[in-house]
Short mmCIF file of C-alpha atoms and ligand atoms in Angstrom, two decimals:
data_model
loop_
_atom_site.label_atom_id
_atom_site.label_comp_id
_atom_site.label_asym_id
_atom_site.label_seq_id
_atom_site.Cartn_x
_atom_site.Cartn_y
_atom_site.Cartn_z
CA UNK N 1 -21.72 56.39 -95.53
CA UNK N 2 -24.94 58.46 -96.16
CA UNK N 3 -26.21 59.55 -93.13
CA UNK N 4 -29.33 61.08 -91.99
CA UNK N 5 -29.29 63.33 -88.74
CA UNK N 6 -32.38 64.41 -87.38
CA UNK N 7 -32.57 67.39 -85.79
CA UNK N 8 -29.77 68.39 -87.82
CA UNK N 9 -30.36 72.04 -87.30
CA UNK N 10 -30.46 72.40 -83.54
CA UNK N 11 -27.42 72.75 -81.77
CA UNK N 12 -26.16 68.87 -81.52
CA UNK N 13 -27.45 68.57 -84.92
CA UNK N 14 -25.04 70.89 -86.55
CA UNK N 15 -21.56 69.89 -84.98
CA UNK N 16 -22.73 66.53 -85.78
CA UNK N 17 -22.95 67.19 -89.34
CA UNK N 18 -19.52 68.82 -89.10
CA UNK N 19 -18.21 66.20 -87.45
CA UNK N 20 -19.74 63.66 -90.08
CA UNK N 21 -18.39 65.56 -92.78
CA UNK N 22 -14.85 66.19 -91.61
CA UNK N 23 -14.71 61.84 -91.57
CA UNK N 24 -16.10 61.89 -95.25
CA UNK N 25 -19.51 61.02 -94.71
CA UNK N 26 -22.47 62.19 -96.37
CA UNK N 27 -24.87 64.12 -94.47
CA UNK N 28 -28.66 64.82 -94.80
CA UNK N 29 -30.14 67.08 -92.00
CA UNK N 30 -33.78 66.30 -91.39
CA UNK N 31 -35.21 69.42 -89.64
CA UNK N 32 -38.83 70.53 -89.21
CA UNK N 33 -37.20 74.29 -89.47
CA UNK N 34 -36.84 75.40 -92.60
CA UNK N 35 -33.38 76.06 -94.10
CA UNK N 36 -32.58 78.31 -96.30
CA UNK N 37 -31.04 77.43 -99.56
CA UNK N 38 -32.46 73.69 -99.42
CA UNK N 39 -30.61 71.13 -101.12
CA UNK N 40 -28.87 67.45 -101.22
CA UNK N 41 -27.77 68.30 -98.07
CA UNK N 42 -31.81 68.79 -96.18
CA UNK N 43 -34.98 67.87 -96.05
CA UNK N 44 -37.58 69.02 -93.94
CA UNK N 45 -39.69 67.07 -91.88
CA UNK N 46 -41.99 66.80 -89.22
CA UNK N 47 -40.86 63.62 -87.67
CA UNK N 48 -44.19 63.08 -85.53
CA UNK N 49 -45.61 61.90 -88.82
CA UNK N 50 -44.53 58.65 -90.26
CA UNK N 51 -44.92 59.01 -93.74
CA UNK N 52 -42.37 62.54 -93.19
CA UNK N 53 -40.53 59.69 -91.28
CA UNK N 54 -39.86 57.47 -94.29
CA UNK N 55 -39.81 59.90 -96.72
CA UNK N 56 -37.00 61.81 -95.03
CA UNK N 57 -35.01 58.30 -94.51
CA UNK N 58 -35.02 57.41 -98.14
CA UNK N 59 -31.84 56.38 -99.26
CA UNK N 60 -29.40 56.29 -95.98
CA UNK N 61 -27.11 54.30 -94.55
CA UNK N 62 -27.39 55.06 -91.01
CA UNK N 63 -29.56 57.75 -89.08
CA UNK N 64 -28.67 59.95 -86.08
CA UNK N 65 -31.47 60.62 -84.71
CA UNK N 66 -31.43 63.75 -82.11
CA UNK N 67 -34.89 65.92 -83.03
CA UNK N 68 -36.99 66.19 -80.18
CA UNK N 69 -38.51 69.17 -78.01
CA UNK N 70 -38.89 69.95 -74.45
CA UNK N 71 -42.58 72.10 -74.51
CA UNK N 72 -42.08 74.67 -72.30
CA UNK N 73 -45.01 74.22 -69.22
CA UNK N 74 -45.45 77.97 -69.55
CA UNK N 75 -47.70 77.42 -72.55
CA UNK N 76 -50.80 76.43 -70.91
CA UNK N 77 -52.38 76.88 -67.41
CA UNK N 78 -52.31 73.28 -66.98
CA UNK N 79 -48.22 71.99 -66.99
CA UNK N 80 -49.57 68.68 -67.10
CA UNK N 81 -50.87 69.39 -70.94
CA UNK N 82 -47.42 70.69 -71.97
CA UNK N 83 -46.07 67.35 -70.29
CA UNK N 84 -48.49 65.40 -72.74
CA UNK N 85 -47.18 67.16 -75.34
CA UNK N 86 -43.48 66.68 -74.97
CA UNK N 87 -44.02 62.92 -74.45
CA UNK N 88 -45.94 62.51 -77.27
CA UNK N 89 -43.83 64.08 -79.97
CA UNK N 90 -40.84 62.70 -77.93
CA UNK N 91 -42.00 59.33 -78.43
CA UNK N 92 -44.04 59.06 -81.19
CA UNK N 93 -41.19 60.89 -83.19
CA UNK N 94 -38.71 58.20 -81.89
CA UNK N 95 -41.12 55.40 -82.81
CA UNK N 96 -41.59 56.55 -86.16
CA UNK N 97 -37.62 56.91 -86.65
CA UNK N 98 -37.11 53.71 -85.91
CA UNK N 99 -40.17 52.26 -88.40
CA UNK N 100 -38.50 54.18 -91.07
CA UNK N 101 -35.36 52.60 -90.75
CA UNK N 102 -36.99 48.91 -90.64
CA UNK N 103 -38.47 50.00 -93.99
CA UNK N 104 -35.54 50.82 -94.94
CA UNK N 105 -33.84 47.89 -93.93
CA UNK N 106 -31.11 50.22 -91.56
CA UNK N 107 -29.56 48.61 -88.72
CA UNK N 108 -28.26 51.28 -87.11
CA UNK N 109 -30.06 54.33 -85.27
CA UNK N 110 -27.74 56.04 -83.37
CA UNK N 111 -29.93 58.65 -81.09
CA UNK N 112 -29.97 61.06 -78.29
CA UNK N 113 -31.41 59.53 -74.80
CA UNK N 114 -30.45 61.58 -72.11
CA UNK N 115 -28.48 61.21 -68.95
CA UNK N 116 -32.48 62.03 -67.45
CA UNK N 117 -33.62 58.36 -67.81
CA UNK N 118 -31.87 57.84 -64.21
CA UNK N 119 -33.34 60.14 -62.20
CA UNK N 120 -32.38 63.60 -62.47
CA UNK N 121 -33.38 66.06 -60.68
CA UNK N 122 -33.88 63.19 -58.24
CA UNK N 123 -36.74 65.23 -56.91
CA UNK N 124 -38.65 62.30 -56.16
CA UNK N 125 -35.98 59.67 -54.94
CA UNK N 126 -32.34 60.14 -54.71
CA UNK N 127 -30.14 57.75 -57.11
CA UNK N 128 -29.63 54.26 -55.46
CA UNK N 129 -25.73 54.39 -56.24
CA UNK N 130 -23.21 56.89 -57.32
CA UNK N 131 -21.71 56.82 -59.51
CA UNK N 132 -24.19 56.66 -61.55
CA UNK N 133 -24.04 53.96 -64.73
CA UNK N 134 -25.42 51.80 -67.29
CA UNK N 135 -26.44 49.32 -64.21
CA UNK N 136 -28.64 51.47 -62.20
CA UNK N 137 -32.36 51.80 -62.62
CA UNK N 138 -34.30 53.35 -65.12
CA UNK N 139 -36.34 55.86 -63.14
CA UNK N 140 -37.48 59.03 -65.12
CA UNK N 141 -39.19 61.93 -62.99
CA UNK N 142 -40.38 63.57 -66.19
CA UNK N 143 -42.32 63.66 -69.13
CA UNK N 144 -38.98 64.63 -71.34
CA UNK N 145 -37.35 61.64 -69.54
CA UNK N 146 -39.80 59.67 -69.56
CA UNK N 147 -39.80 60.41 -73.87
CA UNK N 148 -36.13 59.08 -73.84
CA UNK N 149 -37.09 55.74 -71.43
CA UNK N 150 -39.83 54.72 -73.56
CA UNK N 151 -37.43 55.18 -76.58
CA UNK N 152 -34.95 53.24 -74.69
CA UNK N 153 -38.12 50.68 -74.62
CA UNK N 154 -38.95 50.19 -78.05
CA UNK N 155 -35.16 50.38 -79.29
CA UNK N 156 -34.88 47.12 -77.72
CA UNK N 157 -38.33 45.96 -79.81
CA UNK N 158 -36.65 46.95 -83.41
CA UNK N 159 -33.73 45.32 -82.50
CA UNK N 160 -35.34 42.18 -81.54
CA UNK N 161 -38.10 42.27 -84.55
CA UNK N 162 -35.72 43.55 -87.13
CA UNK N 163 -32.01 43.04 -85.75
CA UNK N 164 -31.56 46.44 -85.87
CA UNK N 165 -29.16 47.70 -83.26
CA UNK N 166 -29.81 50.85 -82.13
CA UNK N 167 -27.16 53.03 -79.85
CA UNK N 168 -29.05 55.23 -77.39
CA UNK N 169 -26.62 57.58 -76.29
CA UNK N 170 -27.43 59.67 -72.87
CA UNK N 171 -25.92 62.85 -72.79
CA UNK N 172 -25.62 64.86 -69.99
CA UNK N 173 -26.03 68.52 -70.06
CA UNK N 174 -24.04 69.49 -73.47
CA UNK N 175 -21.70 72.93 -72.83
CA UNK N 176 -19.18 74.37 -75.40
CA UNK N 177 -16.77 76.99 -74.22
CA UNK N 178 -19.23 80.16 -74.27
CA UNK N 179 -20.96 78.08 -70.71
CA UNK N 180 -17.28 77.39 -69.55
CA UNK N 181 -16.74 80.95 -69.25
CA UNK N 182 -19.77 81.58 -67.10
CA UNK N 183 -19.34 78.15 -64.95
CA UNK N 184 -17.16 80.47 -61.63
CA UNK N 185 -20.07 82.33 -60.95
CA UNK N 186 -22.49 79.27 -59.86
CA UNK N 187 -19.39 78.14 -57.66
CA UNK N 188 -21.07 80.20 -54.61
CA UNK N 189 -24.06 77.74 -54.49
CA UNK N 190 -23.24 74.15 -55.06
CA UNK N 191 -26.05 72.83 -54.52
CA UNK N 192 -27.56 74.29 -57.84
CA UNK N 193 -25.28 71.15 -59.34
CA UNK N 194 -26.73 68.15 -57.38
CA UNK N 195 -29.97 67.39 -59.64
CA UNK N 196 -27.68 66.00 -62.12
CA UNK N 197 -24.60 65.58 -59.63
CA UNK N 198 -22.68 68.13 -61.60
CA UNK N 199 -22.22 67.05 -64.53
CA UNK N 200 -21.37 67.89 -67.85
CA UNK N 201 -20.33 67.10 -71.18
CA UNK N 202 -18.24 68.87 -73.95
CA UNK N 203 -20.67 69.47 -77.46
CA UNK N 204 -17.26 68.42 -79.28
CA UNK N 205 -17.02 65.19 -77.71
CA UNK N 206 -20.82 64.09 -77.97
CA UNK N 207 -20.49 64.68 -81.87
CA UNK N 208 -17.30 62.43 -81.72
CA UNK N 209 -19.86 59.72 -79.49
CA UNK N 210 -22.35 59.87 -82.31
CA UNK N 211 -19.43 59.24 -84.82
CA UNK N 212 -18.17 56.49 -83.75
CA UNK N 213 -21.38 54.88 -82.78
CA UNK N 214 -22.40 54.37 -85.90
CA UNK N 215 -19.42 52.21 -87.02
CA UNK N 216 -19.32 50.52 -83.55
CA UNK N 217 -19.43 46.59 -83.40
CA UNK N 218 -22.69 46.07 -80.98
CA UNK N 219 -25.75 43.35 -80.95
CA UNK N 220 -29.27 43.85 -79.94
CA UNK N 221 -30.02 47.42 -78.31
CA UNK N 222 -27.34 49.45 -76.62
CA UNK N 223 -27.65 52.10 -74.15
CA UNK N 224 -24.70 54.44 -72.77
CA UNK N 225 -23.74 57.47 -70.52
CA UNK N 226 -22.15 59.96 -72.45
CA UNK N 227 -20.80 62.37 -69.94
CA UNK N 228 -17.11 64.22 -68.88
CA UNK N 229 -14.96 62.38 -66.93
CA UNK N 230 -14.62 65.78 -64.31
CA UNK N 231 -17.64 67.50 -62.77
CA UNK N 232 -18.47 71.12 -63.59
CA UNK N 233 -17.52 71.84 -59.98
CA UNK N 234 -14.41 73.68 -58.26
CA UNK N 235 -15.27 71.36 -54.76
CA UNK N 236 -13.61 67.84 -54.68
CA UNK N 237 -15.70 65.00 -55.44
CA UNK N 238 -15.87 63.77 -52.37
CA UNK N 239 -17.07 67.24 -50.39
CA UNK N 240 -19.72 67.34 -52.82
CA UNK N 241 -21.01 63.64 -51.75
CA UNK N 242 -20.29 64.52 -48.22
CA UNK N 243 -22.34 68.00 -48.27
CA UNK N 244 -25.61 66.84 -50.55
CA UNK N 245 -25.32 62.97 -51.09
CA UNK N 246 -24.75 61.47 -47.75
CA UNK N 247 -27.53 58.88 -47.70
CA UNK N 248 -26.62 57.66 -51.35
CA UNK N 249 -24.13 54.95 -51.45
CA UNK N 250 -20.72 55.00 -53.09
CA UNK N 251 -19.68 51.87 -54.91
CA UNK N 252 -15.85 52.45 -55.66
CA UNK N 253 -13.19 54.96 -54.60
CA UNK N 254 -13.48 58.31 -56.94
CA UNK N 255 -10.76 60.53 -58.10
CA UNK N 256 -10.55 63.98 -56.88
CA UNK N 257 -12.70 65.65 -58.97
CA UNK N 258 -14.23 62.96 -60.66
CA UNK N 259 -17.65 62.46 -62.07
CA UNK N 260 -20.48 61.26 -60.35
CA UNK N 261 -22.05 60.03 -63.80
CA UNK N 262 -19.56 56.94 -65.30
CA UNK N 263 -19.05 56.66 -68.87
CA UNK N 264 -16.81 53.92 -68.88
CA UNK N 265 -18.53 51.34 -70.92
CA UNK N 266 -18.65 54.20 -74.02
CA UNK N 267 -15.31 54.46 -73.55
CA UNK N 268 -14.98 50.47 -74.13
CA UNK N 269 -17.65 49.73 -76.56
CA UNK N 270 -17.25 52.81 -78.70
CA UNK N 271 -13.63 53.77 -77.75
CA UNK N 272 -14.77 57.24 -76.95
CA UNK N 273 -12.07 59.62 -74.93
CA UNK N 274 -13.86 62.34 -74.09
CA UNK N 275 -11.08 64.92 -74.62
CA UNK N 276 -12.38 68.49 -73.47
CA UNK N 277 -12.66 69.62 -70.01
CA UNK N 278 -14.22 73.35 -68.66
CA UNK N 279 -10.61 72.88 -66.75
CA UNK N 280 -8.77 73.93 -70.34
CA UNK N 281 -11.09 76.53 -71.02
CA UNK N 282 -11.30 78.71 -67.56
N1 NAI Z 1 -28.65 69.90 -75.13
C1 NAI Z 1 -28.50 69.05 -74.13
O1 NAI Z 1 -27.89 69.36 -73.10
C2 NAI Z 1 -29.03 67.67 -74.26
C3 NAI Z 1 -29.78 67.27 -75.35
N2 NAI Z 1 -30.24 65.99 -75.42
C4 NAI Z 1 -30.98 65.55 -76.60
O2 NAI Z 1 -30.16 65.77 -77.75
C5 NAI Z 1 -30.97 66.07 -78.88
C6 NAI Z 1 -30.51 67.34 -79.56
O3 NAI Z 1 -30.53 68.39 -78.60
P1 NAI Z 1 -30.19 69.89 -79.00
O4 NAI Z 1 -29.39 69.94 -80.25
O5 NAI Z 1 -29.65 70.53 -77.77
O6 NAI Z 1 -31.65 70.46 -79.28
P2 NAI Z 1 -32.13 71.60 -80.29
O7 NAI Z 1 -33.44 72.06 -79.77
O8 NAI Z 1 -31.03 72.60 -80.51
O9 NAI Z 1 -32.33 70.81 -81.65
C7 NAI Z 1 -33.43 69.96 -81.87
C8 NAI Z 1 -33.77 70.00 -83.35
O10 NAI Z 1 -34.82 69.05 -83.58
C9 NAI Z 1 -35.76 69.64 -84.45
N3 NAI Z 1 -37.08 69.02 -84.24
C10 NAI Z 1 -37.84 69.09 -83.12
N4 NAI Z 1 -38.99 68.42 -83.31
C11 NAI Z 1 -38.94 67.90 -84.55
C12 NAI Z 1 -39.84 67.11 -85.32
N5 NAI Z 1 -41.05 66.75 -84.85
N6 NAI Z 1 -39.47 66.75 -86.58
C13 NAI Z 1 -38.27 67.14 -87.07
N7 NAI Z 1 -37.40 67.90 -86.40
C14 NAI Z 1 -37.71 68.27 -85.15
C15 NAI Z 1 -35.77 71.12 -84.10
O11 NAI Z 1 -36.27 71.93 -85.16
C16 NAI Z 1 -34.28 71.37 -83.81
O12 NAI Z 1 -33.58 71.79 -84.97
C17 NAI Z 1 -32.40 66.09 -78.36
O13 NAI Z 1 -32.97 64.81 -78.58
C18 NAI Z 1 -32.24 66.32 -76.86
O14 NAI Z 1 -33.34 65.79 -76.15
C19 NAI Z 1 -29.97 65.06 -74.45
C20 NAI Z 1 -29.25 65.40 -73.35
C21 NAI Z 1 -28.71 66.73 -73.18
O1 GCB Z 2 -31.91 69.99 -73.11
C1 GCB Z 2 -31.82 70.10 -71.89
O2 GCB Z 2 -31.73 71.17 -71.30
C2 GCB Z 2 -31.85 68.84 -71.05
O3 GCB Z 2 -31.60 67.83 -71.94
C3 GCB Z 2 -31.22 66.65 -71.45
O4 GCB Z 2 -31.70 65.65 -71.82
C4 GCB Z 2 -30.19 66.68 -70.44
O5 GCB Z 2 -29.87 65.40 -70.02
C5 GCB Z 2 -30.77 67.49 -69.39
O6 GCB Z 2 -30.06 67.38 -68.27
C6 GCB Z 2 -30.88 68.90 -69.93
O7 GCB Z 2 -31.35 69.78 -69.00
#
């Protein structure tokens, strides 16, 4: 297949690509940074535009899409502008992937959503069940989050206008073995885990999720947690809930040091087995 990844130059992007290219498949980073030595293999684009949208789409099979930006709220006196600003090239980027691969008569959009849509960092309300899955609500406390919701939103409109069927995939916070290393010295203070109930998930094993959702067998829109099946932390499971989630309730019996964020339903529709653990690496 001839695939287009967006945001093919940013960190996901590029062990993506690898991983795309190690299965044979054909890859075509679409990157508003430039790269040098431009070829078959890039073209740049500024994905908020629609035209760049198309343009860059031209001729693929199947899209990853994972460009999108988090503007830091230190660039203006008023944080609510920066806000504005992520959730407009968030979503307006998103849109105009997905009208690009309508025009292009692509079905499938495989893209980064983000373990966020739920809640975290639950500043505002704490999750209404742990462990956290596909069945609890969609409750964003930020603009980013709020970016990867309404994408979430209008993947289920292309796939009911076009049939496309579109696998949102929500990572949660994406570590390689460099962040392993450094994970013993935040043991001291647990509670700097909580806003995303310690979890984590191995950059090796989200490029294997984005492989094999593009060859998965889905209908309509599907949406998916994407995270390790261990937390990041050295405390059981179950001290963790005891110390900072006691008024959330607990729908099954949890393994020792199991995650609070449940990917099980990846692990059925896509056959993903998340594979690396900080556990091998410390
Ligand atoms: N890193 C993480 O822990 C998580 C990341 N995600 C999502 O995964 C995706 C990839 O994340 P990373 O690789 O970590 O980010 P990154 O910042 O390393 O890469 C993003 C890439 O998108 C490109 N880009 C941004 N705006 C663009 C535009 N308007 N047009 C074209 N290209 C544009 C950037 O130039 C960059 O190369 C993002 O959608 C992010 O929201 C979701 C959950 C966790
Ligand atoms: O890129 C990031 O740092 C953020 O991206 C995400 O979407 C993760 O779900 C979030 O927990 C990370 O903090």
């Amino acid at each position: 297949m001839r695939i287009a990844v967006t945001g093919g130059l940013g960190r996901i992007g590029r062990a993506v690509v690898a991983e795309l290219a190690g299965h044979g498949h054909d890859t075509v980073r679409v990157d508003v940074a430039p790269m040098r030595g431009q070829g078959p293999g890039y073209r740049r684009a500024d994905l908020r535009e629609l035209w760049q949208a198309v343009d860059a789409l031209d001729g693929a099979d199947a899209v990853v899409h994972l460009a999108a930006t988090g503007v830091p709220d230190s660039h203006t006196l008023h944080p609510e502008l920066a806000e504005g600003a992520t959730y407009t090239a968030n979503a307006t980027s998103t849109y105009n992937v997905f009208q690009a691969a309508a025009v292009h008569g692509i079905d499938r959009v495989v893209w980064a959503s983000s373990e966020t849509v739920l809640g975290p960092p639950f500043r505002i309300a704490d999750p209404v069940q742990l462990p956290l899955d596909e069945t609890h609500p969609v409750r964003p406390e930020t603009s980013y989050a709020l970016s990867k919701a309404m994408g979430e939103g209008l993947a289920h409109h292309f796939a009911h206008r076009h049939g496309m069927t579109p696998v949102a995939l929500r990572f949660s916070v994406v570590m390689d073995e460099e962040e392993y290393a450094a994970l013993p010295q935040y043991w001291a203070e647990p509670e700097r885990g909580r806003w995303n109930l310690w979890s984590y998930v191995d950059l090796a094993d989200v490029a294997v999720s984005c492989r094999l959702a593009l060859t998965a067998e889905l209908v309509g829109a599907t949406a998916l947690m994407i995270a390790a099946p261990d937390t990041l932390s050295d405390r059981p499971t179950a001290e963790l809930l005891d110390a900072f989630c006691e008024k959330v309730p607990v729908t099954r019996a949890l393994g020792a040091f199991e995650s609070l964020q449940c990917s099980a339903k990846a692990v059925e529709l896509l056959g993903w087995r998340p594979a690396r653990s900080w556990r091998d690496a410390v």
